[in-house]
PDB file of C-alpha atoms in Angstrom:
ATOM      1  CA  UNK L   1     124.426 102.557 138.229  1.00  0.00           C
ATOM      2  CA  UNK L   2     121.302 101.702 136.740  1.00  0.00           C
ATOM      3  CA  UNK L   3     120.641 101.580 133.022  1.00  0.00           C
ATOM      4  CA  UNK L   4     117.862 102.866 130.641  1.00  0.00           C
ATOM      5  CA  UNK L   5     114.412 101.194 131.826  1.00  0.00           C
ATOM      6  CA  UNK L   6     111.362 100.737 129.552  1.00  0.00           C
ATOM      7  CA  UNK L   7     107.833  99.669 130.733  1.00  0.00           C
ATOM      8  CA  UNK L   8     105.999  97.892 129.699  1.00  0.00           C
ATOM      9  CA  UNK L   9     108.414  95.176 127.921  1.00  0.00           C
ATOM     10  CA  UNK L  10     105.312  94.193 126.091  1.00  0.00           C
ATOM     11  CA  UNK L  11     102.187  95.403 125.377  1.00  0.00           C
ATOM     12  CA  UNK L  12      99.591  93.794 123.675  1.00  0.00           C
ATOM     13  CA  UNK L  13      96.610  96.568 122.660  1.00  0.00           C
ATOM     14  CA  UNK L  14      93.653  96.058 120.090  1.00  0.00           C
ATOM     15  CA  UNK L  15      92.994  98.379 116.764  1.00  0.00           C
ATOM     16  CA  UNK L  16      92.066 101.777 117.821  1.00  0.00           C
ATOM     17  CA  UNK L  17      92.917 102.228 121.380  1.00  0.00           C
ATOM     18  CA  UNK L  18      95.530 104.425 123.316  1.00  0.00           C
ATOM     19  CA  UNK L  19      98.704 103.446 124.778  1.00  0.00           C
ATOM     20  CA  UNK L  20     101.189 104.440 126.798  1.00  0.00           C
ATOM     21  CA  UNK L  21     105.070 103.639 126.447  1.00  0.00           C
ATOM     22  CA  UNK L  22     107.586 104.349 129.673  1.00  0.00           C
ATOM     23  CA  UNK L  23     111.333 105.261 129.342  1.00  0.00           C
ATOM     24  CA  UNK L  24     113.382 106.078 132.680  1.00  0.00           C
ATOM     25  CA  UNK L  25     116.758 107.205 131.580  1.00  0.00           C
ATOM     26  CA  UNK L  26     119.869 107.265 133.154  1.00  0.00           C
ATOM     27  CA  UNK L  27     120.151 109.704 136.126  1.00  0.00           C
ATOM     28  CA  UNK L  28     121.768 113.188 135.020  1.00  0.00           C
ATOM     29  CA  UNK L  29     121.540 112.431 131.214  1.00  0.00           C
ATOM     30  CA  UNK L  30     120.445 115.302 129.618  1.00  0.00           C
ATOM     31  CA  UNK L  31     119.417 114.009 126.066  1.00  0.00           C
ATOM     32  CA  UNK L  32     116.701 111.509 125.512  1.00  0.00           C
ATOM     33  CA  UNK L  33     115.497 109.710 122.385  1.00  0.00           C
ATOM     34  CA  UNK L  34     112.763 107.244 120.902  1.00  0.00           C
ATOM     35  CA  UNK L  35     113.267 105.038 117.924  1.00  0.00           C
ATOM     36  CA  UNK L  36     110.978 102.557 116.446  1.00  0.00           C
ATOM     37  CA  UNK L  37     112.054  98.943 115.531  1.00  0.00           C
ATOM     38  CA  UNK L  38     109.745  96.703 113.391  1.00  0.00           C
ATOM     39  CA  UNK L  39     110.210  93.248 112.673  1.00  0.00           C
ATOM     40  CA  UNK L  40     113.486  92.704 111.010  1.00  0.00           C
ATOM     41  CA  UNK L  41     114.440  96.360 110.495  1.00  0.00           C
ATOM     42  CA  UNK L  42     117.108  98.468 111.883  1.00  0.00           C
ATOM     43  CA  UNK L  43     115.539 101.585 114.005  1.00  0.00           C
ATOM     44  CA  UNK L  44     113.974 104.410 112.976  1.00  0.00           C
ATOM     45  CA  UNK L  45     114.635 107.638 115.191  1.00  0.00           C
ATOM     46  CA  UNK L  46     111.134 109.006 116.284  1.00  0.00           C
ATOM     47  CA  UNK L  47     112.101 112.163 118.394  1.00  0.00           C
ATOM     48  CA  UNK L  48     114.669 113.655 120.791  1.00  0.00           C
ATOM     49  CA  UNK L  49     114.707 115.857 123.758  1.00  0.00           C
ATOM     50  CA  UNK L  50     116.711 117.769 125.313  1.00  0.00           C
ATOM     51  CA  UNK L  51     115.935 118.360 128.853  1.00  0.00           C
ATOM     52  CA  UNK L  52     111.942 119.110 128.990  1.00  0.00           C
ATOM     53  CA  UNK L  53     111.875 120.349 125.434  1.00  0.00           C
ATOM     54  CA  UNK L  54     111.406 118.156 122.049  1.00  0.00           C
ATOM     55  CA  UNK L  55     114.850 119.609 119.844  1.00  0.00           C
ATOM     56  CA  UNK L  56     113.777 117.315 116.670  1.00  0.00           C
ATOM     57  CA  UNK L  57     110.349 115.140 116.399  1.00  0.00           C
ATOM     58  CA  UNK L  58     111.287 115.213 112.253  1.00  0.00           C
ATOM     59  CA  UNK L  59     110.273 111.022 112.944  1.00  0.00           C
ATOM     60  CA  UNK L  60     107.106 111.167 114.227  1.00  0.00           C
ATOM     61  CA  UNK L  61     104.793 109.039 111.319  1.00  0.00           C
ATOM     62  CA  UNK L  62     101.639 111.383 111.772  1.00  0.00           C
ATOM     63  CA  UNK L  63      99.829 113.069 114.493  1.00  0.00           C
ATOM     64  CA  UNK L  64      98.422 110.064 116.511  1.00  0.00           C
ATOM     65  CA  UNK L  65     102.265 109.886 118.029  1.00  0.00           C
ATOM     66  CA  UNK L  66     103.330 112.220 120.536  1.00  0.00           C
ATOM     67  CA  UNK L  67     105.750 112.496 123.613  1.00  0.00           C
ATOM     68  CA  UNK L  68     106.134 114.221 126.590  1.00  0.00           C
ATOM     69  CA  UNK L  69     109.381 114.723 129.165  1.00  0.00           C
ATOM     70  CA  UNK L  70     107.424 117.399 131.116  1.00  0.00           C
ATOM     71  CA  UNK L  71     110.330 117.360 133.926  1.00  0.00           C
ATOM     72  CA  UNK L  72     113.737 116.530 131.907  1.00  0.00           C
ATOM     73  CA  UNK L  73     114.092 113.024 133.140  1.00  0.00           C
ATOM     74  CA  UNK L  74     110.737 110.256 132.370  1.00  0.00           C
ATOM     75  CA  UNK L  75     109.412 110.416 128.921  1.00  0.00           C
ATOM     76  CA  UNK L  76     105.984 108.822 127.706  1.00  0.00           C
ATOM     77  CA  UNK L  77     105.832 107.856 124.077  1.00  0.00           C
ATOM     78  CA  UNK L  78     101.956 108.053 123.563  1.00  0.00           C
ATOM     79  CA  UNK L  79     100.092 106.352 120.444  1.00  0.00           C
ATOM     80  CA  UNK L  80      96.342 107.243 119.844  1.00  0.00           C
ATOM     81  CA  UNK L  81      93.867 105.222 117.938  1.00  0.00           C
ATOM     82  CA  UNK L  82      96.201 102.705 117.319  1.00  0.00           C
ATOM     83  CA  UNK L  83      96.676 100.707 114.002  1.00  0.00           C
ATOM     84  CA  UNK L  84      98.380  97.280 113.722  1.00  0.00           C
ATOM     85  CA  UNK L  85     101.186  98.760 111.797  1.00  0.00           C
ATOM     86  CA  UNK L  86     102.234 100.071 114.853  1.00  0.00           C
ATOM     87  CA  UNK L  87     103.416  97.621 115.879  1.00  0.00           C
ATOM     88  CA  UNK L  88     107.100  96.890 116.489  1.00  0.00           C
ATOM     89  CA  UNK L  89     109.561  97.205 119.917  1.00  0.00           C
ATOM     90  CA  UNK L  90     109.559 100.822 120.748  1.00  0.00           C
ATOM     91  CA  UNK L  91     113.542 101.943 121.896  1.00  0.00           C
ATOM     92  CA  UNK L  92     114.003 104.663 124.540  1.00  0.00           C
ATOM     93  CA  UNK L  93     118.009 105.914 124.918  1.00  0.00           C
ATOM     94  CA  UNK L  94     119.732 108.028 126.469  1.00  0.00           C
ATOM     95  CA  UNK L  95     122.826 110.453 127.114  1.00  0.00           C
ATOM     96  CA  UNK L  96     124.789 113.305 128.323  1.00  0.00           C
ATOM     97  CA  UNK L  97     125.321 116.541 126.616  1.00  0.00           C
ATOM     98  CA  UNK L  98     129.007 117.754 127.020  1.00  0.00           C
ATOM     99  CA  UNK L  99     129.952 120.364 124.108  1.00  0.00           C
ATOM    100  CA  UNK L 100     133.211 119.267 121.755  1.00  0.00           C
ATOM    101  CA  UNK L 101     132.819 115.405 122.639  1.00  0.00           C
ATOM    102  CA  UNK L 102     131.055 112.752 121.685  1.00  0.00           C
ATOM    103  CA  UNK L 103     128.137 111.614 123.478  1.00  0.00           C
ATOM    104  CA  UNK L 104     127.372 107.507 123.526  1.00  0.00           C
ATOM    105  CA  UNK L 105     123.928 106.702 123.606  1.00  0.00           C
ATOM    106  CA  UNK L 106     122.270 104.014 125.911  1.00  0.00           C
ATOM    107  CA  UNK L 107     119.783 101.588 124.984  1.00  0.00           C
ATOM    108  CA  UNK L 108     117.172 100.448 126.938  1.00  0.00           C
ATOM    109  CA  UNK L 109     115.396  96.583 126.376  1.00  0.00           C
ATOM    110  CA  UNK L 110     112.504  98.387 124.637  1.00  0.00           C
ATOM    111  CA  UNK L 111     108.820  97.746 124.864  1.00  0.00           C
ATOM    112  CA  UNK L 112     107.289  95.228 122.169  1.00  0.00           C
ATOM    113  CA  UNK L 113     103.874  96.558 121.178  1.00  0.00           C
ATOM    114  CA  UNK L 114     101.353  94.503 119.321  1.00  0.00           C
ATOM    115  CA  UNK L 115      98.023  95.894 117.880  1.00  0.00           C
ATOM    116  CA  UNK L 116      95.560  93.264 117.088  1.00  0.00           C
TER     117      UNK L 116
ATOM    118  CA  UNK Z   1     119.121 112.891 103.849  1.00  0.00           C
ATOM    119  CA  UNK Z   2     121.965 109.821 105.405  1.00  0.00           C
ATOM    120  CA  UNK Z   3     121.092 106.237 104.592  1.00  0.00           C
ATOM    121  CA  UNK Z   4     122.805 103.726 105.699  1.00  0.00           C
ATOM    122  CA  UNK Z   5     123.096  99.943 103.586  1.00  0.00           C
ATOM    123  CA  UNK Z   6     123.942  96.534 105.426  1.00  0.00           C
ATOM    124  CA  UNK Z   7     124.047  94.342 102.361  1.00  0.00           C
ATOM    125  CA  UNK Z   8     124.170  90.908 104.108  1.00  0.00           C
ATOM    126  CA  UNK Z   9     121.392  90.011 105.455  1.00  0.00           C
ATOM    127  CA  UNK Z  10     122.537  86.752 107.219  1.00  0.00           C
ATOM    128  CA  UNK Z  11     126.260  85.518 108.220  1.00  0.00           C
ATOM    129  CA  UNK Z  12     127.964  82.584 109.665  1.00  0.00           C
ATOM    130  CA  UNK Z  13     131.663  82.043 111.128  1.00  0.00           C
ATOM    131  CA  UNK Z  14     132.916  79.171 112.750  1.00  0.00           C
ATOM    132  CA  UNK Z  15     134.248  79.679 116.348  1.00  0.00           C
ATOM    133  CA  UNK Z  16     137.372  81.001 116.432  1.00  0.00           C
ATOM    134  CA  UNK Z  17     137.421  82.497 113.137  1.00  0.00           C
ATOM    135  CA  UNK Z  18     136.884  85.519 111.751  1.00  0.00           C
ATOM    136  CA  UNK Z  19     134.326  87.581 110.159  1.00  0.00           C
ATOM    137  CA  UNK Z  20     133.285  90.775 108.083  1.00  0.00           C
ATOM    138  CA  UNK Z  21     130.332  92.456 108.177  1.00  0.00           C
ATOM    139  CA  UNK Z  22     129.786  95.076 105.267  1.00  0.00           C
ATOM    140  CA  UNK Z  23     128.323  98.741 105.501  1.00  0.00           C
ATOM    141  CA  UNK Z  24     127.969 101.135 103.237  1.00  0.00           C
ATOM    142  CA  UNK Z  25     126.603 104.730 103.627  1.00  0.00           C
ATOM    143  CA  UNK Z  26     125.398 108.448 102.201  1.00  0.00           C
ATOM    144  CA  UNK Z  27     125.946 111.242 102.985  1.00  0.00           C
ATOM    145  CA  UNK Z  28     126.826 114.812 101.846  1.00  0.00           C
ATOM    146  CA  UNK Z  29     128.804 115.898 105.097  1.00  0.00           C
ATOM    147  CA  UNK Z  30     132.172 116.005 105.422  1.00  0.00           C
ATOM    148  CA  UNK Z  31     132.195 115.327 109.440  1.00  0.00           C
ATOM    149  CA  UNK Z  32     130.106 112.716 111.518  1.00  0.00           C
ATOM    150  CA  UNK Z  33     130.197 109.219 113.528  1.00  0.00           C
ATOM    151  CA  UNK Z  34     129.682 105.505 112.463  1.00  0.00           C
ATOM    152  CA  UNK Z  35     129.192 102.738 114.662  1.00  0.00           C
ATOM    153  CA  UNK Z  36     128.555  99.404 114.708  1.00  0.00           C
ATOM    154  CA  UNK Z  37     125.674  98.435 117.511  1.00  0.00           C
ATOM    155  CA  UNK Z  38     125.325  94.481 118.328  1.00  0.00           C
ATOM    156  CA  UNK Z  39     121.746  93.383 119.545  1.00  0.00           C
ATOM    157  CA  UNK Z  40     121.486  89.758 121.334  1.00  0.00           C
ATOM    158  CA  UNK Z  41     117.794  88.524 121.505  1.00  0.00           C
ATOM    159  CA  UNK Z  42     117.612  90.540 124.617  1.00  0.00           C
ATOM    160  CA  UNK Z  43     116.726  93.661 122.704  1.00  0.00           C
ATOM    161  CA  UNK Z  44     119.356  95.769 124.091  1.00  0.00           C
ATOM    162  CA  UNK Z  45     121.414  97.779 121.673  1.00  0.00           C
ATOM    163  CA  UNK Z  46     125.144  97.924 122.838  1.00  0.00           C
ATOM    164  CA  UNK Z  47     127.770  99.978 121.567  1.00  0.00           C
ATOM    165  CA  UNK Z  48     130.712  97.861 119.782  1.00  0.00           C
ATOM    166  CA  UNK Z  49     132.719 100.285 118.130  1.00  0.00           C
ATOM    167  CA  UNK Z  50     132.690 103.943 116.987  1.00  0.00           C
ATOM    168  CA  UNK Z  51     134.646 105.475 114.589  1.00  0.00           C
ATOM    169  CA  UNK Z  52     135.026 109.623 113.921  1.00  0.00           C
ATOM    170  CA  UNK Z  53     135.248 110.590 110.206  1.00  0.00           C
ATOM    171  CA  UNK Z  54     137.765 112.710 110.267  1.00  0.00           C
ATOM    172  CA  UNK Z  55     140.166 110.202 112.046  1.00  0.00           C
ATOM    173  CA  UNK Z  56     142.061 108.310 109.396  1.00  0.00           C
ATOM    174  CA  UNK Z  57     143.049 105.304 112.057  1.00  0.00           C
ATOM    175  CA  UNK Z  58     140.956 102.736 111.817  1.00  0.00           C
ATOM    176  CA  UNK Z  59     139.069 102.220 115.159  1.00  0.00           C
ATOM    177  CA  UNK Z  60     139.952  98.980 117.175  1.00  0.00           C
ATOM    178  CA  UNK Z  61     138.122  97.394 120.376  1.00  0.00           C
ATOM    179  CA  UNK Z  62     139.763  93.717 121.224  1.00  0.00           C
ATOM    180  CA  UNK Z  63     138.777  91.195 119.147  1.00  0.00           C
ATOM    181  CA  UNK Z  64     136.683  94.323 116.791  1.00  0.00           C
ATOM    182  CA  UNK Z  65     138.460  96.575 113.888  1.00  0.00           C
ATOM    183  CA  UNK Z  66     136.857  98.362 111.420  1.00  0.00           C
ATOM    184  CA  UNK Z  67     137.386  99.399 107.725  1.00  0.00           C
ATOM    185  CA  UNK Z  68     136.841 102.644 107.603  1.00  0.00           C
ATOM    186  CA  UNK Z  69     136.760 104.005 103.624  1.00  0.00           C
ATOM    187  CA  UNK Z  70     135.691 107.485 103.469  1.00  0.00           C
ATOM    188  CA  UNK Z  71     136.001 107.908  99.952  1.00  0.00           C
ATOM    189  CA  UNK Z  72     134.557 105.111  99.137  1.00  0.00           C
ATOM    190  CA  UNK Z  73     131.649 105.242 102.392  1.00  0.00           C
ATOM    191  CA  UNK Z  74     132.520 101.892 103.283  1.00  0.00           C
ATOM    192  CA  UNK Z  75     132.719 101.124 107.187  1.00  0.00           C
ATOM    193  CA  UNK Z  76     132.904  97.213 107.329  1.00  0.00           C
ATOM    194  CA  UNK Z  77     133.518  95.237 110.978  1.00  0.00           C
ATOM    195  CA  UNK Z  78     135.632  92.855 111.552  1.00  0.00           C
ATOM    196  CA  UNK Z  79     135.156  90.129 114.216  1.00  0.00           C
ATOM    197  CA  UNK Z  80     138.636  88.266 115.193  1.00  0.00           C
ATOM    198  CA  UNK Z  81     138.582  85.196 117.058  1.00  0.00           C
ATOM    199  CA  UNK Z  82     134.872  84.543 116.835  1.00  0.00           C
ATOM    200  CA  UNK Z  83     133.024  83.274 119.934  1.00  0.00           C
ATOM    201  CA  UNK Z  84     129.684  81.807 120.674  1.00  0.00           C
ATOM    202  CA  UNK Z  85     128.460  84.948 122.590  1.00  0.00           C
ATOM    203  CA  UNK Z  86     129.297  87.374 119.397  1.00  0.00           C
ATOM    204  CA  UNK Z  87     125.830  85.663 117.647  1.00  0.00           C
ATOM    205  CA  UNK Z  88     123.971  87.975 117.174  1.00  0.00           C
ATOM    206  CA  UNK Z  89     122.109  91.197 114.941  1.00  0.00           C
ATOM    207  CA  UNK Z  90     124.324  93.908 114.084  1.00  0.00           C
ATOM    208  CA  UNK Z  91     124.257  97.258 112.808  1.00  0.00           C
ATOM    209  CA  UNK Z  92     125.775  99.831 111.402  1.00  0.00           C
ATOM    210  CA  UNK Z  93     124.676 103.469 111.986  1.00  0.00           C
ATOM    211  CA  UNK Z  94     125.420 106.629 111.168  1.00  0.00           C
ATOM    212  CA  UNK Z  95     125.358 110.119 113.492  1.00  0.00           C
ATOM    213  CA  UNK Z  96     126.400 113.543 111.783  1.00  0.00           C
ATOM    214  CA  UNK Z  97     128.497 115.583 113.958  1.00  0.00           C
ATOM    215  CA  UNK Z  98     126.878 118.129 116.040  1.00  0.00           C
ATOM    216  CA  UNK Z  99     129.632 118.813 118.675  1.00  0.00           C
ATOM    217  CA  UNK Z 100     128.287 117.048 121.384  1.00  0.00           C
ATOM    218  CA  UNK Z 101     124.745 117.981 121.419  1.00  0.00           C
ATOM    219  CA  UNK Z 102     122.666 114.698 120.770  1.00  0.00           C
ATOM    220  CA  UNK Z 103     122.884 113.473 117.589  1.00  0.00           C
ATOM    221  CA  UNK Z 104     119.701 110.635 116.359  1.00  0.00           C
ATOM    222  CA  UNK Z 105     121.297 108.249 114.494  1.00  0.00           C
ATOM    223  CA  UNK Z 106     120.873 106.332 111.086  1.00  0.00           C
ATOM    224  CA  UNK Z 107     120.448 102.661 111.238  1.00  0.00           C
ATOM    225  CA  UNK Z 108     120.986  99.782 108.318  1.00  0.00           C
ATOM    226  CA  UNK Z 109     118.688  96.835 108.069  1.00  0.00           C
ATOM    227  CA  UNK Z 110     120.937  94.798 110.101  1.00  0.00           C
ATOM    228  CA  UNK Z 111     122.870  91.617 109.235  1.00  0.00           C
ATOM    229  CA  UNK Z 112     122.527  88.412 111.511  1.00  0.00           C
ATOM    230  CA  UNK Z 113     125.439  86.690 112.703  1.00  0.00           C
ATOM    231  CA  UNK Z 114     125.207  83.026 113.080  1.00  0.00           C
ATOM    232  CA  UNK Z 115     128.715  81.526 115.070  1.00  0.00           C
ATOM    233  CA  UNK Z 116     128.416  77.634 114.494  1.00  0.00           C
ATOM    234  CA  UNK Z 117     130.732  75.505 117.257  1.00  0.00           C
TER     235      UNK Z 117
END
C-alpha cells in the first residue's frame, strides 16, 4: 500500500508570509505526528494526534505554528509570519494504535521549507 | 526530560567490513524503546532496528546488532558486512513506553556513515 505522502517536497516562501505543509498518512493509522529537521540535526517532535484531536503539541516553538487533522486522516502543519529560522525539512509520520504493542512509526520524504 | 547523544559525527568503513555507531542516552524511566533510524539523501526515515528496555537480548536484524547497556545507557549499532547502499545518516532515538498509544520520539544529532569501495 501506499506510504506517508508530504506536499509540497519544497517550498520556498519569503520573511513574513504564511504557509501551508501537507501530510497524507497511511490509510487506517490512527496516530499522526510532525517533527522538524534543520540542517544537520536529528528531529525535533512538534506535535501528535490522535485521530482528530492534538494528544501532545509540548513542541510547538511559539504560537505562529499550529496544526489541524479536522477529520482523523490529512493534517496541515501551518506557519504564520514566517521567519528564516524556520526553515528546515518538515517530517509528517505515521501509525497504528493497538494497546500492549509497539507501534512503528512511518516516515514520509518531508517537505524542505526555505524562508528568504 | 530524555536526551539522546550520537557522539560521532562522521564515520567511514570499507565495504565489507564492519562498523559501530555509538549512542548514548537519559533518562529517568525504567521502561521505553530505542531505535536506530537510517536516512539516505532521500529524506525518508526508515526503521533499522528497535530494541525494548526491558529485554536483555540484544536486538538483531541481518547484517544489524545492537549493544544494548542499560546500566550504562549505551545502545551502539553495529553494521556487519558493510555495503555501498548502508551510506548513509543515522540515528538513534529514544520512545518511553506508553503501551501502545503513540509515543514521539527523541532523536540524536546523527552520525554520517561514509562506506568507501
Amino acid at each position: 500500500g501506499a506510504g506517508v505522502s508530504q506536499t509540497p517536497s519544497n517550498k520556498v516562501t519569503e520573511k513574513g508570509k504564511y504557509v501551508e505543509l501537507r501530510c497524507d498518512p497511511i490509510s487506517g493509522h490512527t496516530a499522526l505526528y510532525w517533527y522538524r529537521q534543520s540542517l544537520g540535526q536529528g528531529p525535533e517532535f512538534l506535535i501528535y494526534f490522535q485521530g482528530t484531536g492534538a494528544a501532545d503539541d509540548s513542541g510547538l516553538p511559539n504560537d505562529r505554528f499550529f496544526a489541524v487533522r479536522p477529520e482523523g486522516s490529512v493534517s496541515t502543519l501551518k506557519i504564520q509570519r514566517t521567519e528564516r529560522g524556520d526553515s528546515a525539512v518538515y517530517l509528517c509520520a505515521s501509525s497504528s494504535t493497538s494497546a500492549g504493542s509497539y507501534n512503528e512509526q512511518f516516515f514520509g520524504p518531508g517537505t524542505r521549507l526555505t524562508v528568504l | 526530560a530524555q536526551t539522546v547523544t550520537q557522539s560521532q559525527p562522521e564515520m567511514s568503513v570499507q565495504e565489507a567490513e564492519t562498523v559501530t555507531l555509538s549512542c548514548t542516552y537519559d533518562t529517568s524511566e525504567s521502561d521505553y524503546y530505542l531505535f536506530w533510524y537510517k536516512q539516505p539523501p532521500s529524506r525518508q526515515m526508515i526503521l533499522v532496528i528497535r530494541q525494548e528496555a526491558y529485554k536483555q537480548q540484544n536486538a538483531t536484524e541481518n547484517r544489524f546488532s545492537v549493544n544494548f547497556q542499560k546500566a550504562a545507557k549505551s545502545f551502539s549499532l553495529k553494521i556487519s558486512d558493510s555495503q555501498l547502499g548502508d551510506a548513509a545518516m543515522y540515528f538513534c532515538a529514544y520512545s518511553p513506553y506508553g503501551g501502545g498509544y503513540g509515543n514521539k520520539l527523541v532523536f540524536g544529532a546523527g552520525t554520517i556513515l561514509r562506506v568507501k569501495s
